[in-house]
Each structure stands twice: as structure tokens, then as C-alpha cells.
Coordinates of C-alpha atoms and ligand atoms in Angstrom, one line a residue:
M24 CA 16.6 -0.3 2.2
K25 CA 16.1 -0.1 5.9
D26 CA 16.8 3.0 7.9
M27 CA 18.4 3.1 11.4
L28 CA 15.0 2.2 13.0
G29 CA 14.3 -0.8 10.7
R30 CA 11.7 1.1 8.6
N31 CA 11.7 0.0 4.9
I32 CA 12.4 3.0 2.8
N33 CA 11.0 2.3 -0.7
Y34 CA 9.6 5.7 -1.8
I35 CA 11.0 9.0 -3.0
R36 CA 8.9 12.2 -3.5
V37 CA 10.4 14.5 -6.0
S38 CA 9.6 18.2 -6.4
V39 CA 10.2 19.1 -10.0
T40 CA 9.6 22.8 -9.6
D41 CA 8.9 25.3 -6.8
R42 CA 6.8 27.5 -9.1
C43 CA 3.0 27.3 -9.4
N44 CA 0.1 28.6 -11.4
L45 CA -2.0 29.1 -8.2
R46 CA -1.4 30.9 -5.0
C47 CA -3.2 28.8 -2.3
R48 CA -3.4 31.0 0.8
Y49 CA -1.9 28.4 3.2
C50 CA 0.9 27.5 0.8
M51 CA 2.2 30.3 -1.4
P52 CA 2.8 34.0 -0.8
E53 CA 0.4 36.3 -2.7
Q54 CA 3.2 37.8 -4.8
G55 CA 4.5 34.4 -5.8
I56 CA 8.1 33.4 -5.2
K57 CA 11.5 35.0 -5.9
K58 CA 12.6 33.4 -9.2
K59 CA 15.7 31.3 -8.7
E60 CA 18.7 31.3 -11.0
H61 CA 18.1 28.6 -13.6
C62 CA 21.4 26.9 -12.6
E63 CA 20.2 26.4 -9.0
M64 CA 17.4 24.0 -10.2
L65 CA 17.9 20.4 -11.2
T66 CA 17.6 19.7 -14.9
L67 CA 15.3 16.8 -16.0
E68 CA 18.4 14.7 -16.7
E69 CA 19.7 15.4 -13.1
I70 CA 16.3 14.5 -11.5
Y71 CA 16.3 11.3 -13.5
Q72 CA 19.9 10.4 -12.4
V73 CA 19.0 10.8 -8.7
I74 CA 15.9 8.6 -9.1
E75 CA 17.8 6.0 -11.1
A76 CA 20.5 5.9 -8.4
C77 CA 17.7 5.1 -5.9
M78 CA 16.7 1.9 -7.7
P79 CA 19.5 -0.4 -6.5
L80 CA 18.8 0.7 -2.9
G81 CA 15.3 -0.7 -3.1
I82 CA 13.3 2.4 -3.8
D83 CA 10.5 1.3 -6.2
K84 CA 7.9 4.1 -5.9
V85 CA 8.2 7.7 -7.0
R86 CA 5.8 10.7 -6.8
L87 CA 6.4 13.8 -8.8
T88 CA 5.2 17.0 -7.1
G89 CA 6.0 20.6 -6.7
G90 CA 5.1 23.6 -6.7
E91 CA 2.9 22.6 -9.6
P92 CA 4.6 19.7 -11.5
L93 CA 2.5 20.2 -14.7
I94 CA 4.0 23.7 -15.4
R95 CA 7.3 22.1 -16.0
R96 CA 7.3 21.7 -19.8
D97 CA 9.4 18.5 -19.8
I98 CA 7.3 16.6 -17.3
V99 CA 5.9 14.1 -19.9
Q100 CA 9.5 13.3 -21.1
L101 CA 10.5 12.7 -17.5
V102 CA 7.6 10.3 -16.9
E103 CA 8.5 8.5 -20.2
K104 CA 12.1 8.1 -19.2
L105 CA 11.2 6.9 -15.7
S106 CA 8.8 4.3 -17.1
K107 CA 11.8 2.6 -18.7
L108 CA 13.2 1.9 -15.2
T109 CA 12.0 -1.7 -14.8
Q110 CA 12.5 -1.7 -11.0
L111 CA 10.0 1.2 -10.6
K112 CA 6.6 -0.2 -9.7
D113 CA 4.7 3.1 -9.3
I114 CA 5.1 6.5 -10.9
A115 CA 2.5 8.9 -9.3
L116 CA 1.9 12.6 -9.5
T117 CA 0.3 15.2 -7.2
T118 CA -1.2 18.2 -9.0
N119 CA -3.7 21.0 -8.6
G120 CA -5.4 19.5 -11.7
M121 CA -5.6 22.8 -13.7
L122 CA -3.5 21.5 -16.6
L123 CA -4.7 17.9 -16.6
P124 CA -7.2 18.5 -19.5
E125 CA -4.1 19.2 -21.6
Y126 CA -1.7 16.6 -20.1
A127 CA -3.7 13.6 -18.7
A128 CA -3.7 11.5 -21.9
A129 CA 0.0 12.2 -22.7
L130 CA 1.0 11.4 -19.1
K131 CA -0.9 8.1 -19.1
K132 CA 0.7 7.2 -22.5
A133 CA 4.1 8.0 -21.1
G134 CA 3.6 5.6 -18.2
L135 CA 2.2 7.6 -15.3
T136 CA 0.4 5.1 -13.0
R137 CA -1.9 7.4 -11.0
V138 CA -2.6 10.9 -10.0
N139 CA -3.6 12.8 -6.8
I140 CA -5.6 16.0 -7.3
S141 CA -5.7 18.7 -4.6
L142 CA -9.1 20.3 -4.2
D143 CA -10.2 22.1 -1.0
T144 CA -13.7 23.2 -2.0
L145 CA -16.5 22.3 -4.5
N146 CA -17.7 25.9 -4.6
G147 CA -16.4 28.1 -7.4
E148 CA -16.3 31.4 -5.4
K149 CA -14.5 29.7 -2.5
Y150 CA -12.1 28.0 -4.8
K151 CA -11.2 31.4 -6.3
E152 CA -10.7 32.8 -2.8
I153 CA -8.5 30.0 -1.4
T154 CA -6.4 29.7 -4.5
R155 CA -6.3 33.5 -5.1
G156 CA -7.9 33.4 -8.5
G157 CA -8.2 29.7 -9.7
D158 CA -11.1 28.5 -11.7
L159 CA -12.9 25.4 -10.2
Q160 CA -14.1 24.4 -13.7
D161 CA -10.5 23.8 -14.8
V162 CA -10.0 21.3 -12.0
L163 CA -13.3 19.5 -12.5
K164 CA -12.4 19.1 -16.2
G165 CA -9.0 17.8 -15.0
I166 CA -10.7 15.2 -12.9
E167 CA -12.8 14.1 -15.8
A168 CA -9.7 14.0 -18.1
A169 CA -7.9 11.8 -15.6
K170 CA -10.9 9.4 -15.3
E171 CA -11.4 9.2 -19.0
C172 CA -7.8 8.1 -19.7
G173 CA -7.7 5.6 -16.9
L174 CA -5.4 7.3 -14.4
M175 CA -7.1 5.3 -11.6
P176 CA -7.5 5.0 -8.7
L177 CA -7.9 8.7 -8.6
K178 CA -7.4 10.4 -5.3
I179 CA -8.7 13.8 -4.3
N180 CA -6.7 15.5 -1.5
T181 CA -8.6 18.0 0.6
V182 CA -6.9 20.1 3.3
L183 CA -9.4 20.7 6.1
I184 CA -9.5 24.4 7.1
G185 CA -11.7 25.4 10.0
G186 CA -14.4 27.9 9.1
F187 CA -13.6 27.5 5.4
N188 CA -14.5 24.0 4.2
D189 CA -15.7 22.0 7.2
D190 CA -19.3 22.7 6.0
E191 CA -18.5 20.7 2.8
I192 CA -17.3 17.5 4.4
S193 CA -20.4 15.5 3.4
D194 CA -20.4 16.8 -0.1
F195 CA -16.8 15.6 -0.5
V196 CA -17.6 12.2 1.0
K197 CA -20.6 11.8 -1.5
L198 CA -18.1 11.9 -4.4
T199 CA -17.0 8.4 -3.3
L200 CA -20.5 7.0 -3.6
N201 CA -20.8 6.4 -7.4
D202 CA -17.2 6.7 -8.6
N203 CA -14.1 4.8 -7.8
I204 CA -12.6 7.9 -6.3
D205 CA -10.7 8.2 -3.0
V206 CA -11.3 11.4 -1.1
R207 CA -8.6 12.0 1.5
F208 CA -9.0 14.7 4.2
I209 CA -5.6 16.1 5.3
E210 CA -5.0 18.1 8.4
L211 CA -3.7 21.6 7.8
M212 CA -0.1 21.7 9.0
P213 CA 1.3 24.8 10.8
I214 CA 4.1 25.3 8.2
G215 CA 4.9 27.8 5.4
Q216 CA 2.2 30.4 4.9
A217 CA 0.0 28.6 7.5
A218 CA 2.7 28.7 10.2
D219 CA 1.0 31.6 12.1
W220 CA -2.6 31.1 11.1
N221 CA -5.2 31.3 13.9
T222 CA -5.5 28.0 15.8
S223 CA -9.2 27.8 15.0
K224 CA -8.3 26.9 11.4
F225 CA -6.5 23.7 12.5
I226 CA -9.1 21.1 13.0
P227 CA -8.5 17.4 13.6
N228 CA -9.9 15.5 10.7
T229 CA -11.7 13.1 13.0
I230 CA -14.4 15.7 12.6
V231 CA -15.2 13.8 9.3
L232 CA -16.4 10.8 11.4
D233 CA -18.5 13.1 13.6
R234 CA -20.2 14.7 10.5
V235 CA -20.7 11.5 8.5
K236 CA -21.8 8.8 10.9
E237 CA -22.4 6.2 8.1
L238 CA -18.7 5.8 7.4
V239 CA -17.3 2.4 8.2
P240 CA -13.7 1.6 8.8
I241 CA -11.9 -0.7 6.3
E242 CA -8.4 -2.3 6.1
R243 CA -5.5 -0.2 4.8
S244 CA -4.3 -1.7 1.5
E245 CA -0.7 -0.8 2.3
A246 CA 0.8 -0.7 5.8
S247 CA 2.9 2.3 4.9
S248 CA -0.1 4.3 3.6
P249 CA -0.6 7.3 6.0
A250 CA -4.4 7.2 5.5
M251 CA -6.9 5.6 7.8
L252 CA -9.6 4.3 5.4
Y253 CA -13.4 4.3 5.6
K254 CA -16.3 3.6 3.2
L255 CA -19.9 4.7 2.7
P256 CA -22.1 1.6 2.7
G257 CA -22.4 0.7 -1.0
G258 CA -19.9 3.4 -2.0
K259 CA -17.5 2.6 -4.9
G260 CA -14.6 4.8 -3.6
R261 CA -13.0 5.3 -0.2
V262 CA -12.6 8.1 2.3
G263 CA -9.1 8.5 3.9
L264 CA -8.1 10.5 6.9
I265 CA -4.5 11.7 7.0
N266 CA -3.6 13.1 10.4
P267 CA 0.0 14.3 10.2
V268 CA -0.5 16.4 13.3
S269 CA -3.0 14.6 15.6
H270 CA -1.8 11.0 14.8
K271 CA 1.7 10.9 13.6
F272 CA 2.4 8.2 11.0
C273 CA 6.2 8.4 11.5
G274 CA 6.5 4.8 12.7
D275 CA 5.4 3.6 9.2
C276 CA 7.2 6.3 7.2
N277 CA 8.7 4.9 4.0
R278 CA 10.0 7.9 2.2
I279 CA 12.7 10.4 1.5
R280 CA 12.4 13.6 -0.6
L281 CA 14.2 15.5 -3.3
T282 CA 13.7 19.2 -3.7
A283 CA 13.7 21.0 -7.1
D284 CA 17.0 22.7 -6.2
G285 CA 18.7 19.4 -5.5
K286 CA 18.5 18.7 -1.8
L287 CA 17.7 15.3 -0.4
K288 CA 15.5 15.6 2.7
P289 CA 15.2 12.7 5.2
C290 CA 11.9 14.1 6.5
L291 CA 9.3 16.8 5.6
H292 CA 9.6 18.3 9.0
S293 CA 13.4 18.3 9.4
N294 CA 15.7 21.1 8.2
Q295 CA 18.4 18.7 7.4
E296 CA 19.3 18.6 3.7
I297 CA 21.9 16.8 1.6
D298 CA 23.0 18.7 -1.6
V299 CA 23.3 16.4 -4.6
K300 CA 24.3 19.2 -7.0
P301 CA 28.1 18.9 -6.3
I302 CA 27.8 15.2 -6.9
L303 CA 25.9 15.6 -10.2
R304 CA 27.9 18.6 -11.5
D305 CA 31.4 18.3 -10.0
N306 CA 31.7 14.6 -9.3
I307 CA 32.2 15.2 -5.6
G308 CA 31.0 12.1 -3.7
S309 CA 28.5 9.5 -4.9
L310 CA 24.7 9.6 -5.3
E311 CA 24.5 6.2 -3.6
D312 CA 26.2 7.6 -0.4
A313 CA 24.0 10.7 -0.4
I314 CA 20.8 8.7 -0.7
K315 CA 22.0 6.3 2.1
E316 CA 22.9 9.4 4.2
A317 CA 19.3 10.7 3.8
V318 CA 17.8 7.4 4.7
Y319 CA 20.0 6.9 7.8
A320 CA 19.3 10.5 8.9
K321 CA 15.5 9.9 9.1
P322 CA 14.3 11.0 12.6
Q323 CA 12.3 8.7 14.7
Q324 CA 9.4 11.2 14.5
H325 CA 8.6 14.8 13.9
G326 CA 7.7 17.3 16.7
L327 CA 4.8 19.0 14.8
G328 CA 2.0 20.0 17.1
E329 CA 4.2 19.7 20.2
E330 CA 5.0 22.6 22.5
G331 CA 8.1 24.6 21.4
C332 CA 8.3 22.9 18.0
K333 CA 9.5 25.5 15.4
P334 CA 8.0 25.5 11.9
I335 CA 10.5 24.2 9.2
E336 CA 12.4 26.8 7.3
R337 CA 11.2 25.7 3.8
D338 CA 7.6 26.3 2.7
M339 CA 5.6 23.4 1.4
Y340 CA 5.9 24.4 -2.3
R341 CA 9.7 24.5 -2.0
I342 CA 9.8 20.9 -0.5
G343 CA 7.1 19.2 -2.5
G344 CA 3.9 18.1 -0.7
Ligands
SAM30 N1 0.6 21.9 -6.6 C1 0.4 20.6 -6.4 C2 -0.9 20.4 -5.6 O1 -1.5 21.4 -5.1 O2 -1.4 19.3 -5.5 C3 1.5 19.8 -5.7 C4 2.2 20.5 -4.6 S1 1.3 21.0 -3.1 C5 2.5 21.7 -2.1 C6 1.0 19.4 -2.4 C7 0.0 19.3 -1.4 O3 0.4 20.0 -0.2 C8 -1.4 19.9 -1.7 O4 -2.4 18.9 -1.6 C9 -1.6 21.0 -0.7 O5 -2.9 21.2 -0.3 C10 -0.7 20.5 0.4 N2 -0.3 21.5 1.4 C11 0.4 22.7 1.1 N3 0.6 23.4 2.3 C12 0.0 22.6 3.3 C13 -0.1 22.8 4.7 N4 0.3 23.9 5.4 N5 -0.8 21.8 5.4 C14 -1.3 20.7 4.8 N6 -1.1 20.5 3.4 C15 -0.5 21.5 2.7
SF4_31 FE1 0.4 25.7 -5.8 FE2 -0.2 23.3 -4.8 FE3 0.8 25.2 -3.2 FE4 -1.7 25.4 -4.2 S1 -0.9 23.8 -2.8 S2 -0.1 27.1 -4.2 S3 -1.5 24.5 -6.1 S4 1.8 24.3 -4.9

């Protein structure tokens, strides 16, 4: 459906949990999160009902995220149920990859279309440092598992952090040479744990073009994709630059979000939330109206990076990145 500005909204990002098996320094507090009452979180059936209600309104793409979506035990069942929704063209998942060796084949069989894996460094020691204890080998095995069972095209999402991984840009770019892998460099956003990080850590990802001069621009396959795309000459995969801060892509925004505790969000950077739990549990109102309300409330653009803009109240792991 169209929002108030005529943008076509056909995509919902769904956070299935706010818990995680890692503690990335820019995302999660070291001690983890305060565990919520079970009843505050949506059940699998409730998540399914919200996504199902989106179908007649023209939403045909869903991405499951978190926290870490693969720590939710019923994730394969959810994908299987969603795959029966004939209007749904795309069921994608964003993960840190740690549990993919265990789940990739089952997810593919259940109907998952593709997967994005977050990886900020190719160095084991640095990986342990940024994730506060994660093992790089688990993610690398996860990437292989996703490739083996055909969860393609595979995308690797790398958040650029000044002084941490800007020296690895060309190593990440090289991953696209021999494999059909897209590496996407994402600008660190001043939200959540990173809200008061030193400004030197926030680097525009155009630095990628300065560091790897051979990259050539190519057409975006979808107008709504936030990534500007490039290729190495002869490379099989692509390099994407996602600049939520330095070049807003709000004009092409096509999505709404659902949090694990049942709030529809019109925009990642807005504090506005529409609670669907009273609809699901007490029959107060309709899901259709709530989804339309979220779509119509989408702001023209966010104010991130502008003078006086306050960070949003929810951390990234509680919204779903
Ligand atoms: N746990 C899964 C993962 O890491 O892929 C899914 C959830 S995580 C919140 C989704 C994405 O958000 C990850 O790629 C992560 O790097 C990114 N992210 C978290 N905090 C961020 C921030 N402050 N700025 C930019 N990206 C961030
Ligand atoms: Fe967990 Fe993903 Fe946040 Fe890292 S970025 S702490 S893996 S939710």
C-alpha cells in the first residue's frame, strides 16, 4: 500500500526476540538485557497473525531479525508457516551466523529465501573483542553452511567502525571476487550502545571507494534497496554501501517494523509505536487498522546526524536491525 507520501510499502521487518548469544559492543550492554516477562513477548502464532494481516495490504516481503533470531527455538516452524502464504515473495533472515551450521539446511527446507550475515571483522581476536567473546570460526562455518544449502545470494553486513575495521576494507571487498557474495558496508549509527561513542568511530562509508579504487558503480537491482552497488572488475559478487547517516534513503523507504514485544514501528528512528497485543489478545481494534496506522505515520525522513537530533529510546536489538 502507499503511505501518505506515495511511497510503496511492501516490506515488514520482524524482530522475533530481543535476546542474543553475542554482546556486540555497539549494540548490547555487556551484562545482557533484563529478561522480560514471557507474556510481554509475541508468540510464534501472534507474529504469524500480524504478518498474515499484512498480505492483503500489499506487503510481500518479510525479514526476520532480532536480537538473534536463531536463538528462538521455533524459528524454523515460523518460516515453514510463512512459506505457505502464497502472496509472500521473499522470506529473509538477518543473523550473526553463529547457529547457521545447525539451522541453515532446515531453514532452507522450510522455505527461507535468503540470509544476511553480520560480520565486522575477519580477525579472530578482533571478533572476540567486538562481540565480547564470539568465535569467528562459528560464523565462517555458518557462511559455508548457508552457501552449501543454497541460501543465495548471501549478503555479509559489515558495520564500519573507525579505528577498528577500516584497515580491513580491502579484505572484505576481496570476498566478492570469487564467490557470489555481496559485502555491504553499513555506517555505524549513533543509537543504542553507540549513542555516545566518540565521533571518530563514525566514518562515512565512502571511505570504501577511497581505499579500493578499482570498484566500479553498477545499477541497483531494486529501487527500494538502500545500498549503492559496486563491483570489482571480474568479481562474482557485489559491494554495497549503505549510508543511513550521510545519505538518507528515506525517499525510497518501503518498510514498517514489528518488535518482539508487539509494537508496530513506522520508522527505525521514530519513537512512535502501535501496540498490537490488545488486538491479538483482547480483540480491541483490528490488525488491518493498526498496520495502516503504522504505514500512514511514516515520517518523511529521519533526523539522524542532524544538530539536536536525540537518539531513539529503544536499542537496536530491541527494534530489530
Ligand atoms: N543479531 C543479528 C545480527 O547481528 O545480524 C540481527 C540483529 S542486529 C541488531 C542487525 C544488524 O544491526 C547487525 O548487522 C548489526 O551490526 C546492526 N547494528 C546494531 N547496532 C547498530 C548501530 N548502532 N549502527 C549500525 N548498525 C547496527
Ligand atoms: Fe546480537 Fe546482532 Fe546485536 Fe550483535 S548486532 S549483539 S549479534 S543483536
